[in-house]
Tab-separated table of N, CA and C in Angstrom:
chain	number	residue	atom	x	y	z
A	173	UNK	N	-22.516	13.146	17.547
A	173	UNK	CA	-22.405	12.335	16.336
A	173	UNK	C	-21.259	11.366	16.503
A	174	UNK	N	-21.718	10.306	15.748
A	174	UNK	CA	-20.508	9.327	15.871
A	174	UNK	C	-20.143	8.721	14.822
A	175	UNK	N	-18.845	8.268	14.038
A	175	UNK	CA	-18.197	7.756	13.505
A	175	UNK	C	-16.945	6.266	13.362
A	176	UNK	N	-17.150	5.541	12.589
A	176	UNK	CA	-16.691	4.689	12.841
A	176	UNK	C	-15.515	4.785	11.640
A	177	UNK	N	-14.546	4.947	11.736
A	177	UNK	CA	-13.257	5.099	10.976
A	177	UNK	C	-12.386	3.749	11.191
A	178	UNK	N	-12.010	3.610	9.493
A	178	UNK	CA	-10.726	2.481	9.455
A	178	UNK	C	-9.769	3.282	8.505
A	179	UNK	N	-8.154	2.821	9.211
A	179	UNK	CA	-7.901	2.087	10.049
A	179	UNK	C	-8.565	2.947	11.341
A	180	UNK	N	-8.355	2.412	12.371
A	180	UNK	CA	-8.181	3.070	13.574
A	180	UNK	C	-7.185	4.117	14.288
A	181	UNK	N	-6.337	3.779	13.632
A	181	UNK	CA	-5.070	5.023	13.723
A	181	UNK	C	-5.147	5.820	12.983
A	182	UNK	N	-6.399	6.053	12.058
A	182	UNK	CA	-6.929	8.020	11.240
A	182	UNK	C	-6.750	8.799	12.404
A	183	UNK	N	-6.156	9.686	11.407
A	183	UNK	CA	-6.503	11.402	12.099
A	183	UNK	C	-7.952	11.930	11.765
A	184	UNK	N	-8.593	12.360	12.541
A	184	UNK	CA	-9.690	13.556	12.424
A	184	UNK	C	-9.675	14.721	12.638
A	185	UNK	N	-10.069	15.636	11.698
A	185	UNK	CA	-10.112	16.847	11.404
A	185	UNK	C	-11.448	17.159	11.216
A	186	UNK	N	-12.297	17.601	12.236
A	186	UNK	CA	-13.785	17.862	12.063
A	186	UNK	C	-13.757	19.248	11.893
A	187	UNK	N	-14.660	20.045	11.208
A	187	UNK	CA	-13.863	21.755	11.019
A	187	UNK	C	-12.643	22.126	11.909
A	188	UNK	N	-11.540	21.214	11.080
A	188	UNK	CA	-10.391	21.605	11.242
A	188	UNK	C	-9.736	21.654	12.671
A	189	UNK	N	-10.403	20.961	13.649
A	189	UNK	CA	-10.025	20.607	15.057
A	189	UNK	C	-9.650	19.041	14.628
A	190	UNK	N	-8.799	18.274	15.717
A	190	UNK	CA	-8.449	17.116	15.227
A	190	UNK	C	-9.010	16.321	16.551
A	191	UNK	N	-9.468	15.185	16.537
A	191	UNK	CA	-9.411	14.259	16.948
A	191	UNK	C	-9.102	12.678	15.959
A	192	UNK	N	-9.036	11.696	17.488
A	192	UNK	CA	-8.532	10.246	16.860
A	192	UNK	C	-9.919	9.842	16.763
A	193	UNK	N	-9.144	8.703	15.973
A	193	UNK	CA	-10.508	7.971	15.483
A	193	UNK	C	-11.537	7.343	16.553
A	194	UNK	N	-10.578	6.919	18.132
A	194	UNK	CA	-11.543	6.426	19.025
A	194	UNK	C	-12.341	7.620	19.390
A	195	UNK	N	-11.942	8.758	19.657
A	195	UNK	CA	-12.679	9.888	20.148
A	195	UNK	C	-14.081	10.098	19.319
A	196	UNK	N	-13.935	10.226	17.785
A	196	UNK	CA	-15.325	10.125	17.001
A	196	UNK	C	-15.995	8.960	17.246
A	197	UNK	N	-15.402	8.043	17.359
A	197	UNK	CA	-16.302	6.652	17.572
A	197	UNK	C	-17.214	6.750	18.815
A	198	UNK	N	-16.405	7.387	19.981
A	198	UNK	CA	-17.270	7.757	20.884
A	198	UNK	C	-18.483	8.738	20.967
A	199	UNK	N	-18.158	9.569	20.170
A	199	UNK	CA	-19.339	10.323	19.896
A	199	UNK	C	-19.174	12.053	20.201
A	200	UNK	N	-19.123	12.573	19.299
A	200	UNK	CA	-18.537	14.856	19.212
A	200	UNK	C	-20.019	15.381	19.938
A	201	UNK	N	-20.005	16.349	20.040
A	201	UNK	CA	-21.319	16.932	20.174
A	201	UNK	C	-20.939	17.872	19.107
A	202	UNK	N	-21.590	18.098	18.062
A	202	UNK	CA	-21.624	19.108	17.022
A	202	UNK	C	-23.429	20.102	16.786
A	203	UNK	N	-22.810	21.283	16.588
A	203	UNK	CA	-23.959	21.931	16.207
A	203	UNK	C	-25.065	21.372	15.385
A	204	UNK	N	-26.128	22.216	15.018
A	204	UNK	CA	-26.779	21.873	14.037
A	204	UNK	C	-25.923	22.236	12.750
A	205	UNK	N	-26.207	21.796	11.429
A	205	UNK	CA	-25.885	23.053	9.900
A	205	UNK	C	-24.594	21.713	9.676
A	206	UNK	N	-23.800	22.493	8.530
A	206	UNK	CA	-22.880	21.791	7.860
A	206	UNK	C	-21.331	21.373	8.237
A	207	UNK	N	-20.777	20.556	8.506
A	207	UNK	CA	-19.376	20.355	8.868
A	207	UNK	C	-18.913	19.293	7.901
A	208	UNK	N	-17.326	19.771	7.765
A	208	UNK	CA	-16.404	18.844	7.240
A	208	UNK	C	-15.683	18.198	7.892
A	209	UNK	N	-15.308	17.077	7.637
A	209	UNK	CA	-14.164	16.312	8.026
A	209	UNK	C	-12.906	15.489	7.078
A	210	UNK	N	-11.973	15.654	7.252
A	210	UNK	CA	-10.710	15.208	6.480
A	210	UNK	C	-10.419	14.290	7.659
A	211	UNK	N	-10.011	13.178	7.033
A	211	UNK	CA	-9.082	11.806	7.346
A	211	UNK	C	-7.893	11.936	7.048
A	212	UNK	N	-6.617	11.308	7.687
A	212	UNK	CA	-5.264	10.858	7.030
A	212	UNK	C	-5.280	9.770	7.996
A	213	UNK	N	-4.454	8.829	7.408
A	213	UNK	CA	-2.967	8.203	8.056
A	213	UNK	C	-2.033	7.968	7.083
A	214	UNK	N	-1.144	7.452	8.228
A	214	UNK	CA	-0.176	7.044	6.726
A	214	UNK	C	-0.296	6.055	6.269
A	215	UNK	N	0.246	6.205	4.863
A	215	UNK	CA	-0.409	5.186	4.144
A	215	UNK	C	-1.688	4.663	3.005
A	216	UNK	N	-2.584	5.968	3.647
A	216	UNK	CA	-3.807	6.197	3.512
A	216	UNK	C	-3.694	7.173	2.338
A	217	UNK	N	-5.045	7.242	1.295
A	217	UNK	CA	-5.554	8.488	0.725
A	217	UNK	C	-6.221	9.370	1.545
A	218	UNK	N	-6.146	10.402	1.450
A	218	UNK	CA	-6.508	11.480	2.499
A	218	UNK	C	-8.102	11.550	2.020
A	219	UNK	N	-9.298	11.502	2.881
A	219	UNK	CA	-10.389	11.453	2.632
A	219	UNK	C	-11.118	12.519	3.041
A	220	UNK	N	-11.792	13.630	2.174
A	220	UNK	CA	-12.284	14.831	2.472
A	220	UNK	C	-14.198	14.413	2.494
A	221	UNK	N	-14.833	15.144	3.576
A	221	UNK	CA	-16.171	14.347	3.945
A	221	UNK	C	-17.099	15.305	4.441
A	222	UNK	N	-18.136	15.744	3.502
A	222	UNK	CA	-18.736	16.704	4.073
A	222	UNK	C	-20.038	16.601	4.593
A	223	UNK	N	-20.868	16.729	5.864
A	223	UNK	CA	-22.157	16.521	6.280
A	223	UNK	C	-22.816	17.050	6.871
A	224	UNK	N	-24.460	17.137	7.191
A	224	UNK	CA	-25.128	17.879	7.603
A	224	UNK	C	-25.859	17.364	8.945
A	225	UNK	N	-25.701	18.155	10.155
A	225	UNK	CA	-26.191	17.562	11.631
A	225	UNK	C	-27.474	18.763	11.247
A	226	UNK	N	-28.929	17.858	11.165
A	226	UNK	CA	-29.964	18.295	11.182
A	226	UNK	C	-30.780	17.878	12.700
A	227	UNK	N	-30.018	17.604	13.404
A	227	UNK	CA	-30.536	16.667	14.868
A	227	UNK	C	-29.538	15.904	15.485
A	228	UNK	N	-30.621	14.812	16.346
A	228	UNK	CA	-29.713	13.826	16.600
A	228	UNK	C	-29.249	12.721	15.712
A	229	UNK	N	-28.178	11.615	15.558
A	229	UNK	CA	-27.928	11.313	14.880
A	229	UNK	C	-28.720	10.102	15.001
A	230	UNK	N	-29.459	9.099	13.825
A	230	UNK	CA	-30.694	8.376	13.938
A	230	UNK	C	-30.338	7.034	14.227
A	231	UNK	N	-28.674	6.858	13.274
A	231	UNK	CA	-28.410	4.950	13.916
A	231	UNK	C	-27.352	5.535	14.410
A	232	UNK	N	-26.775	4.074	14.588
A	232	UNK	CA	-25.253	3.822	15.668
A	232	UNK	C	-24.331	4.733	14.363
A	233	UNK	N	-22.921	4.554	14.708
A	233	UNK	CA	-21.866	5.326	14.130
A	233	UNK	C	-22.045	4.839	12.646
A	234	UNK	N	-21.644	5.980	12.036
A	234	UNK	CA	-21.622	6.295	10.580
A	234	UNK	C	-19.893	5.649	10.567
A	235	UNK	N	-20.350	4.810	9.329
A	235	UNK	CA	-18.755	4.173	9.091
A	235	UNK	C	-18.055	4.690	7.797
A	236	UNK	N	-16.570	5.280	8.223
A	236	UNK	CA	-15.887	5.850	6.742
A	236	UNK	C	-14.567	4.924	6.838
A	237	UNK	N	-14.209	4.207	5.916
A	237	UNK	CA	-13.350	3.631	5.230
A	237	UNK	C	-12.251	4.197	4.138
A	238	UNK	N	-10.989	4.295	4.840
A	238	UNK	CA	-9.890	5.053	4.211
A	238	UNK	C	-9.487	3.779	3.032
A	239	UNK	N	-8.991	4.186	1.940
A	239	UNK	CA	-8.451	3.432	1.220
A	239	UNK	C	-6.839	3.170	0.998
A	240	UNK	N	-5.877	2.045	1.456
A	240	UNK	CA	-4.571	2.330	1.324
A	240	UNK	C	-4.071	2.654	0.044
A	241	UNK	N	-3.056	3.243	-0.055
A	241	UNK	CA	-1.936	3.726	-1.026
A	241	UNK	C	-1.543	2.723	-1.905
A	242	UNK	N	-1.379	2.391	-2.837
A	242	UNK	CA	-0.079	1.146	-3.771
A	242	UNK	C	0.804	1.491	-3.066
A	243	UNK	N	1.252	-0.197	-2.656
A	243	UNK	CA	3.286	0.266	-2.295
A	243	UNK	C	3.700	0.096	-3.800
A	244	UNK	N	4.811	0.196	-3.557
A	244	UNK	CA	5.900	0.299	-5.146
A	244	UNK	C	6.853	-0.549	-4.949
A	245	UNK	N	7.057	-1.910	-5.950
A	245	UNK	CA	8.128	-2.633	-5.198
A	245	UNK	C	9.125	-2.228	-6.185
A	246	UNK	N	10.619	-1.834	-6.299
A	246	UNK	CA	11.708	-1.203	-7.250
A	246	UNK	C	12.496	-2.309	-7.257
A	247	UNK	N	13.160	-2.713	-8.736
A	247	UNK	CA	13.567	-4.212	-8.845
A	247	UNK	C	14.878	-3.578	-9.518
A	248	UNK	N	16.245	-3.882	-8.942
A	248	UNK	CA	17.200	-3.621	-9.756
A	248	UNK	C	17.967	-5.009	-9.663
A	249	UNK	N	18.425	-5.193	-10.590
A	249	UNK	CA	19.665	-6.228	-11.009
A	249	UNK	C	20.522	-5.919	-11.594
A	250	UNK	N	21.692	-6.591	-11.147
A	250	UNK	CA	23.212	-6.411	-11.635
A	250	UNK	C	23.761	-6.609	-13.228
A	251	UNK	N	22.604	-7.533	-13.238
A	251	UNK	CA	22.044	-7.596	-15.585
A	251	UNK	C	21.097	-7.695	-15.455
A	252	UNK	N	20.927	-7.275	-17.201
A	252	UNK	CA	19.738	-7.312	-17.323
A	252	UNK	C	18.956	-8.814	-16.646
A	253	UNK	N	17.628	-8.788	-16.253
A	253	UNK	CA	16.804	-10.241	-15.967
A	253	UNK	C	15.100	-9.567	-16.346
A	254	UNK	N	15.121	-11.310	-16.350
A	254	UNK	CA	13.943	-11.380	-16.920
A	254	UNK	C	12.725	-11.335	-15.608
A	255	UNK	N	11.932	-10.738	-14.711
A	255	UNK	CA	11.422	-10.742	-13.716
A	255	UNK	C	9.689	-10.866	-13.593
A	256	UNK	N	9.468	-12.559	-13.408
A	256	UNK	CA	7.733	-12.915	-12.634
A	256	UNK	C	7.753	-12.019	-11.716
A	257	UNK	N	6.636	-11.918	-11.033
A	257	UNK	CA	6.227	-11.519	-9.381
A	257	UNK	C	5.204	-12.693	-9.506
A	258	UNK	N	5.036	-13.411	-8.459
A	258	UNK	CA	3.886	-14.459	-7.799
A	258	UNK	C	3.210	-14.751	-9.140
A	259	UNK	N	4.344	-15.595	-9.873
A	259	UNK	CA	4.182	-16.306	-11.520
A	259	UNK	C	3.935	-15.796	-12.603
A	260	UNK	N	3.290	-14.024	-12.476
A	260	UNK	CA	2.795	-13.757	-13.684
A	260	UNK	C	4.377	-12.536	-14.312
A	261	UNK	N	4.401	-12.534	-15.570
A	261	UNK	CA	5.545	-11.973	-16.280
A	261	UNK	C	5.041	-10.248	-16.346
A	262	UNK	N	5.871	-9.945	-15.427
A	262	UNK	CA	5.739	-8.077	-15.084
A	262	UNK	C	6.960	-7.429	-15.995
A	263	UNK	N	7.759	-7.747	-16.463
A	263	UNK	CA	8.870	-6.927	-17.448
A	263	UNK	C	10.492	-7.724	-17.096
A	264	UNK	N	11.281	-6.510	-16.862
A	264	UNK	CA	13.109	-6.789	-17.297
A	264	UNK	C	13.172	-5.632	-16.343
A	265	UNK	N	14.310	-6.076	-15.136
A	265	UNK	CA	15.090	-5.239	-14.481
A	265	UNK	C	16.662	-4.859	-14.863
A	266	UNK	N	17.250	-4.454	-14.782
A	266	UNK	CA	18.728	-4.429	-14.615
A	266	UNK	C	19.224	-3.057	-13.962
A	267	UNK	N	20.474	-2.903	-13.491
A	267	UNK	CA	21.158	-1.486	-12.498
A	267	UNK	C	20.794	-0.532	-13.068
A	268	UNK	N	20.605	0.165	-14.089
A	268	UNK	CA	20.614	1.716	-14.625
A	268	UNK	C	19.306	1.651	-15.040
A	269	UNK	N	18.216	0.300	-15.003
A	269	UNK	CA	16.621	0.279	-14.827
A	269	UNK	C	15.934	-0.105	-14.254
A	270	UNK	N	15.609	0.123	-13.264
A	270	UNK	CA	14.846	-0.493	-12.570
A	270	UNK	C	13.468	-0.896	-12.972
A	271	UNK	N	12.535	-1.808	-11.967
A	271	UNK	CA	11.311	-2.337	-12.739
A	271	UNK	C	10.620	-1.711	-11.695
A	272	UNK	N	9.661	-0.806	-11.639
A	272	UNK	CA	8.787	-0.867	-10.632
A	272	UNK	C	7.399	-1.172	-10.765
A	273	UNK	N	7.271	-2.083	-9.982
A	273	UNK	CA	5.677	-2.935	-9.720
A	273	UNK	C	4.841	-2.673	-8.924
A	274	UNK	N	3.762	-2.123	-9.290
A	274	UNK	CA	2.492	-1.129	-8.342
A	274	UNK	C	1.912	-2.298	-7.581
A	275	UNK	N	1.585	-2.597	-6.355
A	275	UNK	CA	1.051	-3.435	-5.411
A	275	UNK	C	-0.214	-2.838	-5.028
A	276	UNK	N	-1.227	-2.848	-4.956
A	276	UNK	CA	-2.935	-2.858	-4.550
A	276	UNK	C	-3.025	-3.195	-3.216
A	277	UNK	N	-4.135	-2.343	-2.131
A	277	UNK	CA	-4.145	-2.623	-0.952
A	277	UNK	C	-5.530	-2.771	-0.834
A	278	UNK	N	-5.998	-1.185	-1.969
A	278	UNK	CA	-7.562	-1.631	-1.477
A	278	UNK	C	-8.097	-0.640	-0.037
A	279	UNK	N	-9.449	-1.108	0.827
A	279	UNK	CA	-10.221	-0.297	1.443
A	279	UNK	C	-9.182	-0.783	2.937
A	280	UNK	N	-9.519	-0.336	3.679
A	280	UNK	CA	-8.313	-0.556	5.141
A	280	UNK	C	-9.684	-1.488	5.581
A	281	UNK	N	-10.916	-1.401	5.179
A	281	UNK	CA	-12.066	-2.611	5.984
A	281	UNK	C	-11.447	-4.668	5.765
A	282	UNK	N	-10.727	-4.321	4.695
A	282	UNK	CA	-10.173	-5.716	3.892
A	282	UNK	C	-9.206	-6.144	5.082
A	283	UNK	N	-8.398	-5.220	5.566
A	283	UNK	CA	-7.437	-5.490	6.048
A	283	UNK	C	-7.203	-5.682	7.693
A	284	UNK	N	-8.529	-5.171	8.468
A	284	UNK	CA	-8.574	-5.283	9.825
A	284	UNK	C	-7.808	-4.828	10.475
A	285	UNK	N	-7.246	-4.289	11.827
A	285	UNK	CA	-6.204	-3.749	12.366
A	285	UNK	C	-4.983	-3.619	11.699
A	286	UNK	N	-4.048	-1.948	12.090
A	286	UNK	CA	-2.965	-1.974	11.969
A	286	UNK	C	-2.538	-1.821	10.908
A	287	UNK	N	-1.246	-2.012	9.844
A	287	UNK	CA	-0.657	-1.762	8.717
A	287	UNK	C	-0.783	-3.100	7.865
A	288	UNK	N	-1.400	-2.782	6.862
A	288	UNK	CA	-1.350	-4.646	6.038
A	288	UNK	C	0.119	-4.229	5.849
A	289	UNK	N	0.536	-5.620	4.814
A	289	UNK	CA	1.602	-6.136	4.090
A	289	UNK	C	1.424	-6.932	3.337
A	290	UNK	N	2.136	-7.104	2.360
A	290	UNK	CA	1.642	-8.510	1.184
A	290	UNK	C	3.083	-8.685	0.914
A	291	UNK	N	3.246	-10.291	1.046
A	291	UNK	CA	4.472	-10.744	0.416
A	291	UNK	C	4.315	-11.128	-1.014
A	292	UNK	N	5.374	-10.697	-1.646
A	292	UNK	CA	5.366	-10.910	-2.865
A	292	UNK	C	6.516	-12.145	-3.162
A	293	UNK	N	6.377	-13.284	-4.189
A	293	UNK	CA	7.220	-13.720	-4.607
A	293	UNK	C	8.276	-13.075	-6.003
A	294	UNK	N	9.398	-13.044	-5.543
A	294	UNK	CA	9.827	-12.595	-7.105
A	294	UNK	C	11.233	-13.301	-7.676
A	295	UNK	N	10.764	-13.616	-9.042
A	295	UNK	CA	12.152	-14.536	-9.357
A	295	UNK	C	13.124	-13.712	-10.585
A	296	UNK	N	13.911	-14.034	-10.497
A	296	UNK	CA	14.642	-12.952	-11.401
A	296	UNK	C	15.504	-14.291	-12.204
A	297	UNK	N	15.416	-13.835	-13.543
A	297	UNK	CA	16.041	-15.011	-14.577
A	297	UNK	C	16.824	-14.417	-15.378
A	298	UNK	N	17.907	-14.417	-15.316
A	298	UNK	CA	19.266	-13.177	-16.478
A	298	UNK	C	19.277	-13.895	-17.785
A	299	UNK	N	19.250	-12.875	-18.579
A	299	UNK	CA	19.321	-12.483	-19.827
A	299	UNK	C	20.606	-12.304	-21.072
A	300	UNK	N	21.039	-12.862	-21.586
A	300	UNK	CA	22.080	-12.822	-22.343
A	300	UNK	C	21.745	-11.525	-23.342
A	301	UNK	N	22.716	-10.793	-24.026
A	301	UNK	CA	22.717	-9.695	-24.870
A	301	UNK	C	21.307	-9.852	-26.120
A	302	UNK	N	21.307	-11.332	-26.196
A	302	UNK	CA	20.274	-11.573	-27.850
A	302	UNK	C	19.133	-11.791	-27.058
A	303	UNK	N	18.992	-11.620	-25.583
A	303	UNK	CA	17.696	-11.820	-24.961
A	303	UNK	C	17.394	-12.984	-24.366
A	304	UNK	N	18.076	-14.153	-24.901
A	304	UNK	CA	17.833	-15.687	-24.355
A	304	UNK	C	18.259	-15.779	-22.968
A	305	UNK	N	17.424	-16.896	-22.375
A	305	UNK	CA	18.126	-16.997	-21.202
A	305	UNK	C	19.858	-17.535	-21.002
A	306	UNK	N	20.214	-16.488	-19.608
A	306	UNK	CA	21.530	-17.216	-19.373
A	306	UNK	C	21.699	-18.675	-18.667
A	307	UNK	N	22.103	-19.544	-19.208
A	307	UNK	CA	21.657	-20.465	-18.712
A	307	UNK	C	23.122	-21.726	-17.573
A	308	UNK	N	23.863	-20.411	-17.492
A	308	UNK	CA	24.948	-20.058	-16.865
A	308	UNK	C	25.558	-19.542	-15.694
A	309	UNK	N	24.084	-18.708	-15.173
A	309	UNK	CA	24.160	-18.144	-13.960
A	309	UNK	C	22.676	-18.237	-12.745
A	310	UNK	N	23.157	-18.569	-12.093
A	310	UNK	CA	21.715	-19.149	-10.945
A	310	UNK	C	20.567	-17.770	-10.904
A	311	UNK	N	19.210	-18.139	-11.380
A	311	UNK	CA	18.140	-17.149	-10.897
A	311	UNK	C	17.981	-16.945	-9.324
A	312	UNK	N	17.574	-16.117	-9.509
A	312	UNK	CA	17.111	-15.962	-8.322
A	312	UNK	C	15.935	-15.824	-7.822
A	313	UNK	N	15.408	-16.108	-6.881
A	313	UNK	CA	14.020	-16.742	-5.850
A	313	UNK	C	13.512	-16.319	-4.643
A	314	UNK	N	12.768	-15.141	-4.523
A	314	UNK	CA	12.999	-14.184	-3.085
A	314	UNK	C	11.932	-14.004	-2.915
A	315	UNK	N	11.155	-14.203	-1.196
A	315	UNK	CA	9.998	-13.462	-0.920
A	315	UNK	C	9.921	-12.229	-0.600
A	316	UNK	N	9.502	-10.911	-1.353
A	316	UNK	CA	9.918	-9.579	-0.426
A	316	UNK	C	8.682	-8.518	0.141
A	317	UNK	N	8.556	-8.304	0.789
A	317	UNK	CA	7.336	-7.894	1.595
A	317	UNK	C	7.307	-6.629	1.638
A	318	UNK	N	5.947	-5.908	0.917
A	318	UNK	CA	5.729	-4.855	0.897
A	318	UNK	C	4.579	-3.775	1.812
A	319	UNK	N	4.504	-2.654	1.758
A	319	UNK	CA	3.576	-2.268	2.704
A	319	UNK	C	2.825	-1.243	2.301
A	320	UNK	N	1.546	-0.470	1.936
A	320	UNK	CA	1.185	0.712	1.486
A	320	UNK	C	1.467	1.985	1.826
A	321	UNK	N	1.846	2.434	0.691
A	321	UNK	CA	2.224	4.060	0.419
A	321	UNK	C	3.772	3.832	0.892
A	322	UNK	N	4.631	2.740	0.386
A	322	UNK	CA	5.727	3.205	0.950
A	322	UNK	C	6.697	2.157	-0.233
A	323	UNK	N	7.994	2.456	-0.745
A	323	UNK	CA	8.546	2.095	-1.793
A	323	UNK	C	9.703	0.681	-1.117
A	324	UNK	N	9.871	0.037	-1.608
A	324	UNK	CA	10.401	-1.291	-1.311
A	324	UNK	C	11.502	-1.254	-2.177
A	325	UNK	N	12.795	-0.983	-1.959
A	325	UNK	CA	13.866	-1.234	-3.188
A	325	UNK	C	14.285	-2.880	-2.881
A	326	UNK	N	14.584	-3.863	-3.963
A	326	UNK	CA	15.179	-5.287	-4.086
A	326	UNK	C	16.206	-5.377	-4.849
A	327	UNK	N	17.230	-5.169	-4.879
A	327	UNK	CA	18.779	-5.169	-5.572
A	327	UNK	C	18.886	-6.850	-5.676
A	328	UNK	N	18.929	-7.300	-7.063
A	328	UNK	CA	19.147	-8.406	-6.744
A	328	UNK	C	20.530	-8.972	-7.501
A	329	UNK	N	21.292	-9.417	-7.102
A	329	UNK	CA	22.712	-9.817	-7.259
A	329	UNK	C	23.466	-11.609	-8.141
A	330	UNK	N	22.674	-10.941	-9.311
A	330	UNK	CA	22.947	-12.710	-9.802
A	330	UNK	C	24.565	-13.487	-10.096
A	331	UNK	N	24.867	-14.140	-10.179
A	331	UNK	CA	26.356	-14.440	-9.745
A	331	UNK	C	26.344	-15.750	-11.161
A	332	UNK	N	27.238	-15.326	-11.620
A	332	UNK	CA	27.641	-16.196	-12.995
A	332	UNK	C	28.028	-17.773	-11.725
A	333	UNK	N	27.575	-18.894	-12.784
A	333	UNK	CA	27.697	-20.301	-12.364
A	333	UNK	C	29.384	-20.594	-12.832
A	334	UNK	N	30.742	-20.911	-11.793
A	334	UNK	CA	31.694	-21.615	-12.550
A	334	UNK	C	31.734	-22.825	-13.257
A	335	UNK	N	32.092	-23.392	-14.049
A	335	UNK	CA	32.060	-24.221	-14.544
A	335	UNK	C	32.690	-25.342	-13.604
């Protein structure tokens, strides 16, 4: 039997023996009757897969598609600010709160070889006590690049304007 797994760097666990993903692609010899298989990588949702070898197998490799994780991007600032990501208005960071913003990866077929990443834009705009903007101290303007299943901290450091 053969399998076609993304990413390519899955683990396989066919009743609980492991092979890589090129090894299934090449093709197991399995009994007749029922077997499972579990997927990981990192990054990945762990994918549990159960099937039945009644013969030979009839087309080319059976394709399973892992789905990546949300990264988490964690937004702290030195005050409170007012914080877009890539233009749209996601909330208010500041030091003792952070903002965290769930990022989407989706099926690993979207993404083709290897580990995606998505850059995010994020601007951070400080906040005076009554909420208005400060219009006193420089925002800030950062691309920061995230990756699935894995947390991204951005400390961002706004600096009062001298007069």
């Amino acid at each position: 039997w053969k399998f076609k797994v993304l990413p390519v760097a899955a683990n396989a666990y066919i009743n609980k023996k492991a092979y890589t993903a090129v090894e299934i692609e090449r093709g197991i010899e399995l009994p007749q009757g029922q077997h499972s298989m579990v997927l990981t990588n990192d990054g990945c949702v762990t994918k549990k897969h159960t099937f039945n070898v009644d013969g030979p197998q009839s087309s080319g490799p059976q394709p399973i598609v892992l789905t990546w994780k949300p990264g988490i991007l964690q937004i702290r600032s030195n005050t409170k600010a007012f914080i877009p990501i890539d233009g749209k208005e996601v909330g208010y960071a500041e030091a003792s709160t952070p903002l965290l913003y769930t990022v989407p990866f989706g099926p690993a077929s979207e993404f083709g070889f290897g580990r995606p990443k998505k850059k995010l834009r994020v601007f951070a705009r400080p906040l005076l006590p009554n909420g208005e903007f400060d219009l006193k101290t420089t925002p800030q303007n950062r691309t920061i690049e995230v990756e699935p299943g894995r947390a991204k901290p951005a400390n961002l450091n706004l600096q009062f304007d001298a007069p």
